[in-house]
Each structure stands twice: as C-alpha cells, then as structure tokens.
Short mmCIF file of C-alpha atoms in Angstrom, two decimals:
data_model
loop_
_atom_site.label_atom_id
_atom_site.label_comp_id
_atom_site.label_asym_id
_atom_site.label_seq_id
_atom_site.Cartn_x
_atom_site.Cartn_y
_atom_site.Cartn_z
CA MET A 15 -24.65 -14.60 -32.13
CA GLN A 16 -23.23 -16.62 -35.03
CA HIS A 17 -21.95 -20.20 -34.85
CA PHE A 18 -19.70 -21.98 -37.34
CA LEU A 19 -17.14 -24.80 -37.45
CA CYS A 20 -13.39 -24.23 -37.40
CA PRO A 21 -12.04 -25.32 -40.82
CA GLN A 22 -8.80 -26.44 -39.16
CA CYS A 23 -10.06 -28.76 -36.39
CA GLY A 24 -13.86 -28.82 -36.73
CA ALA A 25 -14.57 -27.37 -33.29
CA ALA A 26 -17.62 -25.12 -32.79
CA VAL A 27 -16.79 -21.40 -32.78
CA ALA A 28 -19.16 -18.59 -31.72
CA SER A 29 -19.09 -14.91 -32.71
CA GLN A 30 -21.29 -12.06 -31.49
CA ALA A 31 -19.44 -8.80 -32.28
CA PRO A 32 -20.56 -7.32 -35.64
CA GLY A 33 -17.25 -5.44 -35.95
CA ALA A 34 -15.08 -8.52 -35.43
CA VAL A 35 -13.44 -9.69 -38.64
CA MET A 36 -11.77 -12.71 -37.07
CA VAL A 37 -12.04 -15.03 -34.09
CA VAL A 38 -9.53 -17.32 -32.38
CA CYS A 39 -10.60 -20.96 -32.27
CA PRO A 40 -10.58 -21.97 -28.58
CA ALA A 41 -9.57 -25.54 -29.49
CA CYS A 42 -6.62 -25.25 -31.91
CA ARG A 43 -5.74 -21.51 -31.60
CA SER A 44 -6.24 -20.93 -35.35
CA THR A 45 -7.15 -17.37 -36.29
CA LEU A 46 -10.26 -17.51 -38.48
CA THR A 47 -11.68 -14.85 -40.78
CA ARG A 48 -15.32 -14.73 -41.81
CA ASP A 49 -16.14 -14.30 -45.52
CA ALA A 50 -19.90 -14.15 -45.88
CA GLU A 51 -21.17 -17.52 -44.66
CA THR A 52 -17.80 -19.29 -44.60
CA ALA A 53 -14.75 -19.20 -42.38
CA ARG A 54 -11.15 -19.76 -43.36
CA GLN A 55 -7.88 -20.05 -41.46
CA VAL A 56 -5.43 -17.14 -41.80
CA GLY A 57 -2.88 -17.98 -39.10
CA ARG A 58 -2.33 -19.36 -35.64
CA LEU A 59 -2.20 -17.12 -32.59
CA SER A 60 -0.43 -18.32 -29.45
CA ALA A 61 -2.47 -19.10 -26.38
CA VAL A 62 -2.43 -16.36 -23.74
CA VAL A 63 -0.32 -17.30 -20.72
CA ASP A 64 -2.68 -16.92 -17.76
CA ASP A 65 -1.52 -13.84 -15.87
CA GLY A 66 -4.19 -14.09 -13.18
CA SER A 67 -6.36 -11.26 -14.49
CA ALA A 68 -9.82 -11.26 -12.95
CA VAL A 69 -11.28 -10.11 -16.29
CA ARG A 70 -12.39 -12.78 -18.77
CA ILE A 71 -14.45 -13.11 -21.92
CA GLY A 72 -18.00 -12.44 -20.77
CA THR A 73 -17.07 -9.90 -18.10
CA ARG A 74 -19.46 -6.95 -18.08
CA GLY A 75 -18.82 -3.35 -17.15
CA ALA A 76 -20.01 0.21 -17.63
CA LEU A 77 -18.60 3.66 -18.21
CA SER A 78 -20.87 6.52 -17.18
CA GLY A 79 -23.90 4.24 -17.54
CA HIS A 80 -22.93 2.80 -20.94
CA GLY A 81 -22.73 -0.98 -20.58
CA PHE A 82 -20.33 -3.29 -22.42
CA GLU A 83 -19.21 -6.92 -22.52
CA VAL A 84 -15.74 -8.40 -23.08
CA VAL A 85 -15.60 -10.61 -26.21
CA GLY A 86 -11.84 -10.97 -26.93
CA ARG A 87 -8.33 -10.35 -25.69
CA LEU A 88 -4.82 -9.55 -26.88
CA ARG A 89 -1.75 -9.96 -24.68
CA LEU A 90 1.00 -7.36 -25.17
CA GLN A 91 4.52 -7.86 -23.85
CA TYR A 92 7.50 -5.51 -23.52
CA GLU A 93 10.90 -5.78 -21.87
CA GLU A 94 9.79 -4.74 -18.38
CA GLY A 95 6.39 -6.46 -18.28
CA GLY A 96 3.09 -6.77 -20.10
CA TRP A 97 -0.63 -6.00 -20.11
CA ASN A 98 -3.96 -7.09 -21.60
CA GLU A 99 -6.15 -5.35 -24.17
CA TRP A 100 -9.70 -6.69 -23.92
CA TYR A 101 -11.97 -6.21 -26.95
CA VAL A 102 -15.43 -5.07 -25.78
CA LEU A 103 -18.88 -4.83 -27.38
CA PHE A 104 -21.11 -1.97 -26.18
CA ASP A 105 -24.79 -2.64 -25.47
CA ALA A 106 -25.80 0.34 -27.61
CA GLY A 107 -23.57 -0.76 -30.49
CA GLY A 108 -19.95 -0.20 -31.33
CA THR A 109 -16.76 -1.66 -29.93
CA GLY A 110 -13.81 -0.56 -27.82
CA TRP A 111 -10.79 -1.69 -25.82
CA LEU A 112 -10.44 -2.26 -22.07
CA SER A 113 -6.80 -1.84 -21.06
CA ASP A 114 -5.83 -4.01 -18.08
CA ALA A 115 -2.39 -3.31 -16.58
CA SER A 116 -1.98 -5.05 -13.20
CA GLY A 117 -5.55 -4.22 -12.25
CA GLN A 118 -5.52 -0.62 -13.51
CA TYR A 119 -8.22 -0.19 -16.14
CA ALA A 120 -8.97 2.28 -18.93
CA LEU A 121 -11.67 2.09 -21.62
CA THR A 122 -11.18 3.58 -25.10
CA ARG A 123 -12.88 3.71 -28.50
CA ARG A 124 -11.34 4.28 -31.88
CA GLY A 125 -12.13 7.68 -33.34
CA ALA A 126 -11.04 10.15 -36.00
CA THR A 127 -8.97 12.96 -34.57
CA GLU A 128 -10.19 16.54 -34.93
CA SER A 129 -7.01 18.09 -33.59
CA PRO A 130 -6.23 21.41 -35.34
CA LEU A 131 -2.56 20.41 -35.35
CA PRO A 132 -1.18 17.24 -36.97
CA LEU A 133 -0.29 14.49 -34.54
CA PRO A 134 3.46 14.11 -33.98
CA ALA A 135 5.46 11.24 -35.41
CA TYR A 136 6.27 8.40 -33.05
CA ASP A 137 9.95 9.35 -32.73
CA GLU A 138 8.94 12.92 -31.83
CA LEU A 139 6.95 11.87 -28.76
CA LYS A 140 8.63 12.55 -25.42
CA VAL A 141 7.44 11.39 -22.01
CA GLY A 142 6.12 14.36 -20.04
CA HIS A 143 5.33 16.54 -23.06
CA ARG A 144 1.82 17.95 -23.39
CA LEU A 145 -0.38 17.32 -26.38
CA LYS A 146 -3.85 18.68 -27.16
CA VAL A 147 -6.10 16.22 -28.99
CA ASP A 148 -9.82 16.72 -29.66
CA GLY A 149 -9.89 19.63 -27.21
CA VAL A 150 -8.33 17.66 -24.34
CA LEU A 151 -4.90 18.59 -22.99
CA TYR A 152 -2.95 15.38 -22.37
CA THR A 153 0.44 14.53 -20.92
CA VAL A 154 2.43 11.82 -22.68
CA ALA A 155 2.46 9.12 -19.98
CA ASP A 156 4.52 6.44 -21.70
CA VAL A 157 6.09 5.66 -25.06
CA ARG A 158 7.15 2.08 -25.76
CA ARG A 159 7.43 -0.69 -28.28
CA SER A 160 5.86 -4.05 -27.49
CA ARG A 161 4.72 -7.21 -29.20
CA CYS A 162 1.41 -9.02 -29.36
CA VAL A 163 2.23 -12.50 -28.02
CA GLY A 164 -1.21 -14.10 -27.74
CA GLY A 165 -4.94 -13.68 -28.08
CA GLU A 166 -8.34 -15.27 -27.63
CA GLY A 167 -11.98 -14.70 -28.57
CA GLU A 168 -13.22 -12.22 -31.18
CA LEU A 169 -10.89 -9.55 -32.53
CA PRO A 170 -11.25 -6.68 -35.05
CA GLU A 171 -8.04 -7.38 -36.98
CA HIS A 172 -6.04 -10.26 -38.43
CA PRO A 173 -3.22 -10.79 -35.92
CA GLY A 174 -1.77 -13.80 -37.75
CA ASP A 175 1.09 -15.05 -35.58
CA GLY A 176 1.39 -11.80 -33.66
CA TRP A 177 2.84 -8.40 -34.54
CA ASP A 178 4.98 -5.55 -33.22
CA VAL A 179 3.30 -2.55 -31.62
CA ALA A 180 4.53 1.05 -31.34
CA ALA A 181 2.22 3.16 -29.20
CA ALA A 182 2.00 5.98 -26.67
CA ASP A 183 -0.46 6.47 -23.81
CA LEU A 184 -1.77 9.93 -22.98
CA ARG A 185 -3.43 11.03 -19.73
CA GLY A 186 -5.21 14.16 -18.58
CA GLY A 187 -7.45 14.05 -15.50
CA VAL A 188 -9.90 11.18 -16.08
CA HIS A 189 -9.18 11.26 -19.82
CA PHE A 190 -7.09 8.46 -21.30
CA ALA A 191 -5.95 8.00 -24.91
CA THR A 192 -3.64 5.79 -26.92
CA LEU A 193 -1.87 6.74 -30.14
CA ASP A 194 -1.13 3.56 -32.10
CA TYR A 195 1.68 3.88 -34.67
CA SER A 196 1.86 0.17 -35.56
CA ASP A 197 0.76 0.82 -39.16
CA GLY A 198 2.75 4.02 -39.61
CA ALA A 199 0.17 6.82 -39.36
CA PRO A 200 -1.15 7.35 -35.81
CA VAL A 201 -4.58 5.97 -34.90
CA LEU A 202 -6.34 7.53 -31.90
CA TYR A 203 -8.19 5.55 -29.23
CA ALA A 204 -9.75 7.86 -26.64
CA GLY A 205 -11.73 7.25 -23.46
CA GLU A 206 -11.48 7.37 -19.69
CA ALA A 207 -9.87 5.82 -16.62
CA GLY A 208 -10.97 6.25 -13.03
CA GLN A 209 -13.96 5.77 -10.78
CA ARG A 210 -16.62 6.17 -13.50
CA LEU A 211 -15.34 2.96 -15.08
CA THR A 212 -16.82 -0.01 -13.21
CA LEU A 213 -16.66 -3.79 -13.70
CA ASP A 214 -19.29 -6.28 -12.56
CA GLU A 215 -17.57 -8.54 -10.03
CA GLN A 216 -20.25 -11.20 -10.53
CA THR A 217 -19.03 -11.71 -14.11
CA MET A 218 -15.32 -11.66 -13.28
CA ARG A 219 -13.19 -14.66 -12.43
CA SER A 220 -13.15 -15.83 -8.84
CA SER A 221 -10.10 -17.19 -7.05
CA GLU A 222 -11.48 -20.71 -7.51
CA GLU A 223 -11.83 -20.24 -11.28
CA ILE A 224 -8.30 -18.89 -11.53
CA LEU A 225 -7.12 -21.91 -9.55
CA ALA A 226 -8.81 -24.24 -12.04
CA ALA A 227 -7.25 -22.38 -14.98
CA ILE A 228 -3.64 -22.09 -13.83
CA GLY A 229 -3.40 -24.65 -11.05
CA ARG A 230 -2.64 -22.14 -8.33
CA VAL A 231 -4.38 -19.26 -6.61
CA ARG A 232 -3.76 -15.74 -7.86
CA GLY A 233 -1.60 -13.99 -5.32
CA GLN A 234 -0.53 -17.22 -3.59
CA ILE A 235 3.08 -17.19 -2.38
CA LEU A 236 4.97 -20.14 -3.87
CA SER A 237 8.42 -21.30 -2.81
CA LEU A 238 10.90 -22.33 -5.51
CA ALA A 239 14.66 -22.74 -5.79
CA CYS A 240 16.75 -19.95 -7.32
CA PRO A 241 18.22 -21.31 -10.59
CA ASN A 242 21.43 -19.34 -9.94
CA CYS A 243 22.34 -20.22 -6.33
CA GLY A 244 19.74 -22.76 -5.21
CA ALA A 245 18.42 -20.65 -2.34
CA PRO A 246 14.64 -20.66 -1.75
CA VAL A 247 12.77 -17.78 -3.40
CA SER A 248 9.12 -16.82 -3.13
CA ILE A 249 7.05 -15.89 -6.18
CA VAL A 250 3.51 -14.57 -6.36
CA ALA A 251 1.50 -16.89 -8.57
CA ALA A 252 0.16 -15.29 -11.76
CA MET A 253 0.89 -11.78 -10.48
CA ALA A 254 4.63 -11.03 -10.59
CA THR A 255 6.89 -11.03 -13.64
CA GLN A 256 10.15 -10.76 -11.70
CA VAL A 257 11.70 -11.99 -8.45
CA ILE A 258 14.93 -10.79 -6.82
CA CYS A 259 16.66 -13.63 -4.96
CA SER A 260 17.36 -12.53 -1.38
CA ALA A 261 20.50 -14.70 -1.22
CA CYS A 262 22.40 -13.75 -4.39
CA SER A 263 20.37 -10.76 -5.72
CA SER A 264 19.90 -12.42 -9.13
CA ARG A 265 16.97 -11.16 -11.21
CA LEU A 266 14.63 -14.01 -12.12
CA ASP A 267 11.86 -14.04 -14.74
CA CYS A 268 8.78 -15.90 -13.47
CA SER A 269 6.30 -14.79 -16.15
CA GLY A 270 6.38 -18.17 -17.90
CA GLU A 271 6.01 -21.74 -16.77
CA GLN A 272 9.61 -21.92 -15.50
CA VAL A 273 11.72 -19.48 -13.51
CA GLU A 274 14.63 -18.21 -15.62
CA VAL A 275 17.68 -16.18 -14.66
CA ILE A 276 17.69 -12.69 -16.22
CA GLU A 277 20.78 -11.37 -14.46
CA ALA A 278 22.99 -13.50 -12.19
CA HIS A 279 24.79 -12.15 -9.13
CA LYS A 280 26.98 -13.62 -6.43
CA ARG A 281 26.69 -10.71 -4.00
CA ALA A 282 25.02 -11.64 -0.74
CA ALA A 283 22.09 -9.54 0.38
CA ARG A 284 22.78 -7.47 3.49
CA PHE A 285 19.72 -5.26 3.87
CA ARG A 286 16.96 -6.19 6.31
CA GLY A 287 13.74 -4.20 6.38
CA THR A 288 11.31 -3.54 9.20
CA LEU A 289 8.67 -5.70 7.49
CA PRO A 290 9.80 -9.13 6.27
CA LEU A 291 9.01 -10.49 2.82
CA GLY A 292 5.91 -12.68 2.91
CA ALA A 293 4.37 -10.98 5.94
CA SER A 294 0.58 -10.57 5.67
CA GLY A 295 -1.66 -8.11 7.44
CA ASN A 296 -5.10 -6.52 7.36
CA LEU A 297 -4.67 -2.98 6.13
CA ALA A 298 -6.74 -0.49 4.12
CA GLY A 299 -9.73 -2.82 3.88
CA GLY A 300 -7.81 -5.80 2.52
CA LYS A 301 -5.43 -8.58 3.47
CA PHE A 302 -2.14 -7.54 1.93
CA THR A 303 1.08 -9.53 1.61
CA ILE A 304 4.56 -7.99 1.35
CA ILE A 305 5.91 -9.36 -1.95
CA GLY A 306 8.73 -6.93 -2.77
CA VAL A 307 11.09 -4.53 -0.97
CA MET A 308 13.13 -1.66 -2.44
CA ARG A 309 15.67 0.54 -0.70
CA CYS A 310 16.07 3.97 -2.32
CA GLU A 311 18.21 7.06 -1.89
CA VAL A 312 18.78 10.48 -3.40
CA PRO A 313 21.88 9.94 -5.58
CA GLY A 314 24.81 12.20 -4.82
CA ASP A 315 23.23 13.72 -1.70
CA SER A 316 24.39 12.07 1.53
CA SER A 317 22.45 14.60 3.61
CA GLU A 318 19.15 13.03 2.53
CA PRO A 319 18.33 9.83 4.45
CA PRO A 320 17.40 6.70 2.46
CA TRP A 321 13.91 5.22 2.55
CA THR A 322 12.29 1.81 2.07
CA GLU A 323 9.36 0.92 -0.20
CA TYR A 324 7.31 -2.24 0.38
CA LEU A 325 5.16 -3.58 -2.47
CA MET A 326 1.97 -5.20 -1.12
CA LEU A 327 -0.61 -7.34 -2.90
CA ASP A 328 -4.22 -8.22 -2.18
CA ALA A 329 -5.61 -10.65 -4.79
CA ARG A 330 -8.83 -8.61 -5.13
CA LYS A 331 -7.74 -5.04 -4.37
CA GLY A 332 -4.48 -5.25 -6.30
CA TYR A 333 -1.24 -3.48 -5.45
CA ARG A 334 -0.44 -0.93 -2.74
CA TRP A 335 2.81 0.48 -1.38
CA LEU A 336 4.03 1.13 2.16
CA VAL A 337 6.85 3.67 2.34
CA GLU A 338 9.03 3.88 5.45
CA THR A 339 11.01 7.09 5.92
CA GLN A 340 12.93 8.58 8.81
CA THR A 341 9.85 10.60 9.77
CA GLY A 342 7.20 7.85 9.57
CA TRP A 343 5.08 5.65 7.30
CA GLN A 344 2.90 6.35 4.25
CA LEU A 345 0.29 4.20 2.49
CA VAL A 346 0.57 4.75 -1.27
CA THR A 347 -1.85 4.05 -4.14
CA VAL A 348 -1.08 4.47 -7.85
CA CYS A 349 -3.49 7.02 -9.38
CA ASP A 350 -5.97 6.08 -12.11
CA GLU A 351 -7.01 9.73 -12.40
CA TRP A 352 -4.23 12.22 -13.01
CA PRO A 353 -4.07 15.78 -11.64
CA VAL A 354 -4.64 18.78 -13.88
CA PHE A 355 -2.20 21.71 -14.04
CA ASP A 356 -3.49 25.26 -14.26
CA GLY A 357 -0.39 26.61 -15.98
CA ARG A 358 2.89 25.53 -17.50
CA ASP A 359 4.95 26.45 -14.42
CA GLU A 360 3.67 23.31 -12.64
CA ASP A 361 3.88 24.96 -9.22
CA SER A 362 0.45 23.57 -8.34
CA CYS A 363 -2.14 21.13 -9.65
CA ARG A 364 -5.74 20.11 -8.95
CA LEU A 365 -7.06 16.69 -7.96
CA ASN A 366 -10.16 15.50 -6.09
CA GLY A 367 -11.42 19.06 -5.76
CA GLY A 368 -8.29 20.30 -3.98
CA THR A 369 -5.18 22.28 -4.86
CA TRP A 370 -1.82 20.60 -4.43
CA ASN A 371 1.31 22.77 -4.12
CA ARG A 372 4.75 21.64 -5.21
CA THR A 373 7.11 21.03 -2.30
CA TYR A 374 10.11 18.97 -3.46
CA HIS A 375 11.85 17.90 -6.64
CA TYR A 376 14.58 15.27 -6.39
CA GLY A 377 16.13 12.18 -7.91
CA ALA A 378 15.60 8.67 -6.58
CA GLN A 379 17.80 5.63 -7.14
CA VAL A 380 17.20 1.97 -6.27
CA THR A 381 20.09 0.71 -4.11
CA GLU A 382 18.67 -2.60 -2.84
CA VAL A 383 15.81 -4.73 -4.17
CA PHE A 384 14.40 -8.07 -3.03
CA GLY A 385 11.28 -10.11 -3.69
CA ALA A 386 8.67 -10.16 -6.46
CA PHE A 387 7.50 -7.30 -8.67
CA ASN A 388 4.99 -6.87 -11.50
CA TRP A 389 7.66 -5.19 -13.61
CA ARG A 390 11.41 -5.64 -14.03
CA VAL A 391 13.11 -3.40 -11.51
CA ARG A 392 16.91 -3.15 -11.54
CA LEU A 393 19.57 -2.01 -9.12
CA GLY A 394 20.57 1.50 -10.09
CA ASP A 395 17.21 2.41 -11.67
CA ARG A 396 16.68 6.16 -11.44
CA THR A 397 13.59 8.34 -11.55
CA ARG A 398 12.84 12.04 -11.11
CA VAL A 399 10.29 12.68 -8.37
CA THR A 400 8.18 15.79 -7.79
CA ASP A 401 6.04 15.99 -4.64
CA PHE A 402 2.88 18.06 -4.25
CA ALA A 403 1.27 18.50 -0.83
CA HIS A 404 -2.34 18.98 0.26
CA GLY A 405 -2.72 18.84 4.03
CA GLN A 406 -0.96 15.69 5.23
CA GLN A 407 -1.29 13.91 1.89
CA VAL A 408 1.42 13.87 -0.78
CA LEU A 409 0.90 13.50 -4.52
CA SER A 410 4.06 12.28 -6.26
CA ARG A 411 5.01 12.25 -9.92
CA GLU A 412 7.73 9.77 -10.85
CA GLN A 413 9.31 10.01 -14.29
CA GLY A 414 11.64 7.40 -15.74
CA GLY A 415 12.97 6.93 -19.22
CA SER A 416 9.79 5.64 -20.85
CA GLU A 417 6.89 6.48 -18.53
CA ILE A 418 5.37 8.70 -15.85
CA THR A 419 3.31 7.50 -12.91
CA TRP A 420 1.37 9.42 -10.27
CA SER A 421 0.75 8.10 -6.77
CA LEU A 422 -1.13 9.34 -3.72
CA ALA A 423 0.44 8.90 -0.26
CA SER A 424 -1.43 9.21 3.03
CA PRO A 425 0.23 9.06 6.46
CA ILE A 426 -0.31 5.97 8.59
CA GLY A 427 0.82 5.43 12.16
CA ALA A 428 3.78 3.17 12.85
CA SER A 429 1.77 1.33 15.49
CA SER A 430 -0.93 0.54 12.90
CA VAL A 431 1.65 -0.88 10.49
CA HIS A 432 3.42 -2.95 13.14
CA GLN A 433 0.14 -4.25 14.54
CA ALA A 434 -1.22 -5.14 11.08
CA PHE A 435 1.82 -7.24 10.17
CA GLY A 436 2.54 -8.64 13.63
CA VAL A 437 5.87 -6.85 14.01
CA PRO A 438 6.84 -5.64 17.53
CA THR A 439 6.71 -1.88 17.86
CA PRO A 440 10.12 -0.57 18.96
CA LYS A 441 10.08 1.08 22.37
CA GLU A 442 10.82 4.77 22.42
CA ARG A 443 13.68 5.80 24.70
CA LEU A 444 12.91 8.80 26.88
CA PRO A 445 15.27 11.72 26.34
CA PRO A 446 17.59 12.59 29.25
CA VAL A 447 16.67 15.45 31.60
CA MET A 448 18.84 18.37 30.55
CA ARG A 449 20.22 21.18 32.72
CA ALA A 450 20.24 24.79 31.69
CA ASP A 451 23.89 24.51 30.59
CA GLY A 452 23.02 21.68 28.18
CA ARG A 453 24.36 18.75 30.28
CA ASP A 454 21.97 16.01 31.36
CA GLU A 455 21.48 15.29 35.07
CA GLU A 456 22.38 11.57 34.90
CA THR A 457 25.77 12.23 33.33
CA GLU A 458 26.40 15.04 35.85
CA LYS A 459 25.81 12.69 38.80
CA PHE A 460 28.25 10.14 37.36
CA ALA A 461 30.82 12.91 36.88
CA GLN A 462 30.53 14.06 40.50
CA VAL A 463 30.92 10.52 41.83
CA GLY A 464 33.84 9.87 39.47
CA THR A 465 35.66 13.03 40.57
CA PHE A 466 35.31 12.15 44.26
CA ALA A 467 36.46 8.55 43.67
CA SER A 468 39.46 9.78 41.66
CA LEU A 469 40.56 12.04 44.52
CA VAL A 470 40.37 9.11 46.92
CA LEU A 471 42.49 6.97 44.59
CA MET A 472 45.10 9.73 44.24
CA MET A 473 45.35 10.03 48.03
CA LEU A 474 46.02 6.29 48.19
CA ALA A 475 48.46 6.33 45.27
CA GLY A 476 51.44 5.75 47.53
CA GLU A 477 49.95 2.53 48.85
CA LEU A 478 48.74 1.17 45.45
CA SER A 479 50.68 -0.27 42.53
CA LEU A 480 50.47 1.48 39.16
CA PRO A 481 48.31 -1.28 37.53
CA ALA A 482 45.90 -1.20 40.45
CA LEU A 483 45.65 2.60 40.25
CA LEU A 484 44.95 2.57 36.51
CA THR A 485 42.37 -0.20 36.90
CA GLY A 486 40.59 1.80 39.57
CA LEU A 487 40.45 4.92 37.39
CA VAL A 488 39.04 2.91 34.47
CA LEU A 489 36.34 1.36 36.65
CA VAL A 490 35.42 4.78 38.03
CA TRP A 491 35.15 6.61 34.70
CA LEU A 492 33.82 3.83 32.45
CA PRO A 493 30.10 4.16 33.47
CA PRO A 494 29.86 7.94 32.86
CA ALA A 495 31.79 7.55 29.60
CA LEU A 496 29.36 4.92 28.32
CA THR A 497 26.41 7.04 29.45
CA TRP A 498 27.78 10.07 27.64
CA LEU A 499 28.33 8.04 24.46
CA GLY A 500 24.76 6.73 24.64
CA VAL A 501 23.32 10.21 25.05
CA PHE A 502 25.45 11.52 22.17
CA THR A 503 24.41 8.67 19.87
CA ASN A 504 20.72 9.06 20.68
CA GLY A 505 20.93 12.78 20.13
CA GLU A 506 22.51 12.32 16.71
CA ALA A 507 19.99 9.66 15.70
CA SER A 508 17.05 11.86 16.57
CA ARG A 509 18.12 14.78 14.42
#
C-alpha cells in the first residue's frame, strides 16, 4: 500500500495495485499518474453516478478458489443502458476486470491470444457468429460502442476525461471473453461467468450503505410526476434506467438525478395485466416487486396468442421475469452460463448436464410496455426467439440487433403466482354436460320448454295483440339464446 498527496487538492490518496498506473483522487476527481516517488495530474474523471451496485472498492471474491479484491471502477454507458467494470487485484498477483451488468457478473484477465486464425476486425463481427479463440469456441453475444463516463479508485490506464469504447463480448458455456477494439487492434480479456464466480456478501454494500450514498434504498419504488403529462409514475431507485408512463406511454430516462423525457406520447394506455405494477410478493426465495410490464406478440401471425412479461426485482437477488401465456405461467431467469451446441445445425444443445431439443423458432414484437426497466425498451422492438425444451423447462435464445441473451423458464402454478402477489385467483367455470349429439343438456331443456311455450302462445294468437305475442316469444326464447351464446363463447375461449 502506497500513500501520497494529490497535487491538485492536497488530499491523501492510497494505492495498492502494482499494475495501476493511475488513481482517481476521491476528493477532487483528478486522475493522477505515478512517476517514481511523485504524482502528477493528467486529467479529471467524472464521478460515477451511483447505480445501486452492491459491489464497491474493497469487495472481495473468488473464482475457482483464486481470491481477488476490487480496487477501482469504470462506468460504461451506451444508448440502451450501462454497466460497471471493476478493476480487481488477485491475491496471488496480477489484475483483472469484474464486469457488473445489472447484477450479472463475469471475471476476465488480459492475455495474449494464441488463436491460429487472426481475430476479425470490429466491423466484421456479427452477433450470433461463432469464433474460436485460445481453443474455446465462443458465440458473439453482443457488439456495441459505448463511452467511459466515470471512474474511481485505482486504474491501469490514463482515462483522462473519458473515452469511447468499441468492444464485443463472447460467450461459450461458462467461458466469457471481451475483445476490446478501442485502440484499433483487438485486445483479448478472457475468463468465466457462472456459479464458480462468487462474491463475499460481507464485503459488499448493504441497503443501509446504499441509502447513505444515494439518499434512497436500492430497489425502493419512488413516485414522481411524468414530465410530459404530469401523471404519477413509479421509478425503482438506483436500479432502472427507463420508465414508461402508464398514462401517456412516454419513455422517460431516470438514470440521472432528474427524470427526462426520451420520447413523448399522447396515447392513453389501455392494457391492464393480471399483476399490477408495484405489486410485491414472496416468490423464488425472495421478495420481488413488479416494476415493468411488456405485452408481446408474434408479428404477422394472428393465430398465435399474445403473452405478457412481468419484470420483477429483489434488491439482493436481482431481476427475474414472470411470463403469462394462454397455457399458464413461467418463472424466468437470465442465464450466466450459456448452453453448448454439439453441431452447427443447432437442433439441440447441452446445459446443466442435460440435452435440450429445439422446439420453436419465431419472432417476438413488443406491442405494449409500462413501468421501469434496466434498459431502454421501445414499442415495436423485435427479437428472434428459439426455444429448446428439456422436460417441462424451456431454454430460450433471444437475438436482437446488437446482442443475444439466454434465459431459463420453469413452470409455476397460477395459484402460486396469485397467492404470492395477493391477486384473486379467477374461478374456473365447469364445462356444460354434453349429449352424444354434441348439444349440452342445459340448453336442450331450455329448448324443450321454449317450444312448448311457443305452441301455447300460437294457440292463443287469436286472443292476443301482435305486440303482446312478439313480447311473449322474446321472453320465452331469450334465456336459451343467452345460454347458447355463453356456451359458444366459453368453448371458443378454451380452444
């Protein structure tokens, strides 16, 4: 551990990573470089806007038994969201990066590639393409340009006032890699994501510490006024980057200190889901809150029924999804570990020791969206979805323009969902008793009574006026007609 004074403001600055060439002064945000026994200012890096991450400088973790400690951070931002890159110092020596994207973690180290083929240029990378690097077969998971907008602690490079980043993430099973093209030629950072990467909760920030840092609890639902229409909107403190106003459907950016309008609308929201926004319930070992709702459909195919996706948040466990379809409910988790394909036909894949067979391939389009999200979702967003089944579980690959995600869905009973969130379970209507000729008994009884009553009315036609006769026929046949319509509607709805 080395200590020196900031030449800009005189505050004490500490440094412990041998590979760090600069450190951000915690007092004045100056970026300082160390030359022998002296330190000099080389720029000023913006303070990191607190995004509610539970990781902090001093957090400890391990990957396959190799311990490390967080000593610095960079904040990267792109159009749809952002993430953290934490600079770590390994106990056995050396440094690396802990990627933190909404609570999904991956640990990498910089290394020289030994790939027999040259790495592709940045513009040649395509999401979904496969790439073999250092003997590992990867899939290009995302390709995007971003910008470093802030930093703190010790860092291995001179960030100055920030810089633009061009990079691609690669995934293959538990393997994770990043190709960084910021300086032109690609630089490889390789490592792992998944269960073998653990973080020590005792060294992470608690809810109370986050409250002291940002003035509100991570995951707390806050009520503000929509800048576009004035209606109340709920945001999730330090967790969501976007809110969709339920009154006017405007997209609002809540990543900064003030809520700003991204895209204004005047259209009134008309969709109502089974679970209301803001509802909380104990599910999957956590207390989750519904913070966002999306309604989706298969574009151009009216035969496929739409479905609803509910984004849930637990401040400690992170994000989960509940998906409501015509056939039931599914609890969905985004995968840290990706499946491995045996061949290029992609008819099956392997994950968690099991084989998953491809069942469906379809398009999905967002038709309604309300609430808060940790990325910028838009009406009309489209993805290509491929489902793989193993027993009752479904593994889904979603591919958009710049990234691929994998998620694991497990069935969950409707009664469990309704009970967890305090929503009344709809009563099931018993089907009518059907005769052998396909007509139900209740409707048949009404028909018999109606026929007899009609004959009586016709016999009395000479003694009744025409309006009275017509009124009598309507009163006789209205009950069976309504019953028949109800049976028909229920039969159609159950198909």
